[in-house]
Amino acid sequence: MRPLIEQTNLEKHLDYIKETETDYSIKQEEVRFIQSGIETLVQKLYDIITEESGNRIDCKNNNILKVGSFYEGTKNKFPNEFDFIFVFQKNTPNCVDVSDKIKEKHTVLRKDLKYSENASRTICFSKFVKRQGPASKLMFIYQQDKCKDTCLYVDIVPAVKEIDAELGDSVETICKLKSFREEIVKTGSYLLVGINTPRWHSYPVTSFTETEVHFMKHTLSSKHVTVYKLLKFLIGGHGHAEIMREKIPGEGFSSYMIKIAMIEHHYECENTDSEDKGTCVLTLLEKILCYKREKNYPLLTSDTYKNIHGKSEEILEKLIESLRSMQNSTNRLKLNGKLKLKPVGKQRLVKYKRIPLVQYIVQPIIMISALVMYVCIMCLYVYINLYNWNKKNHSKVDP
Ligand SMILES: [Zn+2]
């Protein structure tokens, strides 16, 4: 590790971001309460929505997989998003559409899904938020003494597990990223997401989410985990990129795109013998920008991303320039408790919000002005004609 005195301005800035924007803002004991509450309630939810169908998988098997950034150890700031996969047996069509089942049982779920600790802290089910492809997004409310309520979101995706004894032979055809294939073979299985959901024509899709969790937790170095969390903040902010991508689908960079770039970087990185994060952050940001511009994003499966070019790429390019100049600057950086850079998603959202001003204020002003001018010209035309007609009549009478 470099002595502190040799730290570049970029490294100092990244350390500041890590401390203020990526590390958890609450105590471990509170994180444990939230985790155990959500897991208990999700197990109850699974039991309620499968109790009548008889499609419940034998308890010896793992029927609820814990996936996503919380379980990968890469969640930034606060544990308010949890992802689960409900694994169903292959031929159980009735149980696969989880969204319909949750909506059907909504009243029961609101009554039964409550978790508390000495009445000082509670987590309870609030509502079904929306369906995103085969995923169901649910909202839970976390209450604790004297503090305002906090929303916790849970994503549930139904899937079927493919256990393949011959995965070593077939992995080449299902995973595009060569270096990652060995990890999938070690897991011994993969998932088919969205099976038996006819309303989604592009499903089922192959998912290696179980392998991804294991990779991020056990294979990726702790420096690269920090780099990944920094990238998620520098690009996405705290949910800003997600909000932006809902407004302009396909534009910008999803956290999944960043994750794939990170996995690829793990196998290619040459900056492994130091604790310097800045070099990895810059290499990855440049690569992500390049992939997006060339429409050649690395993917684990054969599916393709919707690729829309937009202002996000310009913003990312400027961010890279700023980080690069921090890395090369010899002036001592004074942060004074302020973050010098805004995440790409946040900046893009600000630019997007300016558009309605043009649409809803400037455009109507132009239209009203044009209408007023048209009315004035018509009035002038009528007036001139009346004046001429009047003049003509008077000249006839005068002699
Ligand atoms: Zn690296």
Short mmCIF file of N, CA and C and ligand atoms in Angstrom, two decimals, residues 221 223-224 227 262 265-266 268-272 276-277 279-281 283-284, ligand 1:
data_model
loop_
_atom_site.label_atom_id
_atom_site.label_comp_id
_atom_site.label_asym_id
_atom_site.label_seq_id
_atom_site.Cartn_x
_atom_site.Cartn_y
_atom_site.Cartn_z
N SER A 221 -11.55 -9.44 -5.73
CA SER A 221 -10.71 -8.94 -4.64
C SER A 221 -11.42 -7.80 -3.90
N LYS A 223 -10.30 -4.95 -3.15
CA LYS A 223 -10.08 -3.67 -3.83
C LYS A 223 -11.07 -3.51 -4.99
N HIS A 224 -11.26 -4.58 -5.76
CA HIS A 224 -12.19 -4.49 -6.89
C HIS A 224 -13.65 -4.37 -6.46
N VAL A 227 -13.88 -0.78 -5.91
CA VAL A 227 -13.91 -0.12 -7.22
C VAL A 227 -15.32 -0.23 -7.83
N MET A 262 -17.10 -5.17 -14.80
CA MET A 262 -16.26 -5.45 -13.62
C MET A 262 -15.76 -6.89 -13.66
N HIS A 265 -13.11 -7.13 -16.19
CA HIS A 265 -11.90 -6.45 -15.71
C HIS A 265 -11.11 -7.33 -14.72
N HIS A 266 -11.83 -8.11 -13.92
CA HIS A 266 -11.18 -9.00 -12.94
C HIS A 266 -10.14 -9.90 -13.63
N GLU A 268 -8.69 -9.23 -16.56
CA GLU A 268 -7.74 -8.48 -17.40
C GLU A 268 -6.85 -7.52 -16.63
N CYS A 269 -7.20 -7.21 -15.37
CA CYS A 269 -6.52 -6.13 -14.62
C CYS A 269 -5.03 -6.39 -14.44
N GLU A 270 -4.25 -5.34 -14.71
CA GLU A 270 -2.79 -5.46 -14.50
C GLU A 270 -2.35 -4.66 -13.28
N ASN A 271 -3.32 -4.00 -12.65
CA ASN A 271 -3.03 -3.15 -11.50
C ASN A 271 -3.35 -3.92 -10.20
N THR A 272 -2.73 -5.09 -10.04
CA THR A 272 -3.11 -5.95 -8.91
C THR A 272 -2.15 -5.87 -7.72
N ASP A 276 -4.02 0.99 -5.23
CA ASP A 276 -4.48 2.13 -6.02
C ASP A 276 -5.79 1.80 -6.76
N LYS A 277 -6.87 2.50 -6.38
CA LYS A 277 -8.18 2.24 -6.97
C LYS A 277 -8.41 3.08 -8.22
N THR A 279 -6.65 3.93 -10.85
CA THR A 279 -6.29 3.39 -12.17
C THR A 279 -7.39 2.44 -12.65
N CYS A 280 -7.87 1.56 -11.75
CA CYS A 280 -8.94 0.62 -12.14
C CYS A 280 -10.24 1.38 -12.47
N VAL A 281 -10.56 2.40 -11.65
CA VAL A 281 -11.79 3.18 -11.88
C VAL A 281 -11.73 3.83 -13.27
N THR A 283 -9.77 3.04 -15.91
CA THR A 283 -9.75 2.03 -16.98
C THR A 283 -11.17 1.54 -17.26
N LEU A 284 -11.91 1.27 -16.18
CA LEU A 284 -13.27 0.74 -16.35
C LEU A 284 -14.23 1.78 -16.95
ZN ZN B 1 -8.23 -3.52 -11.50
#
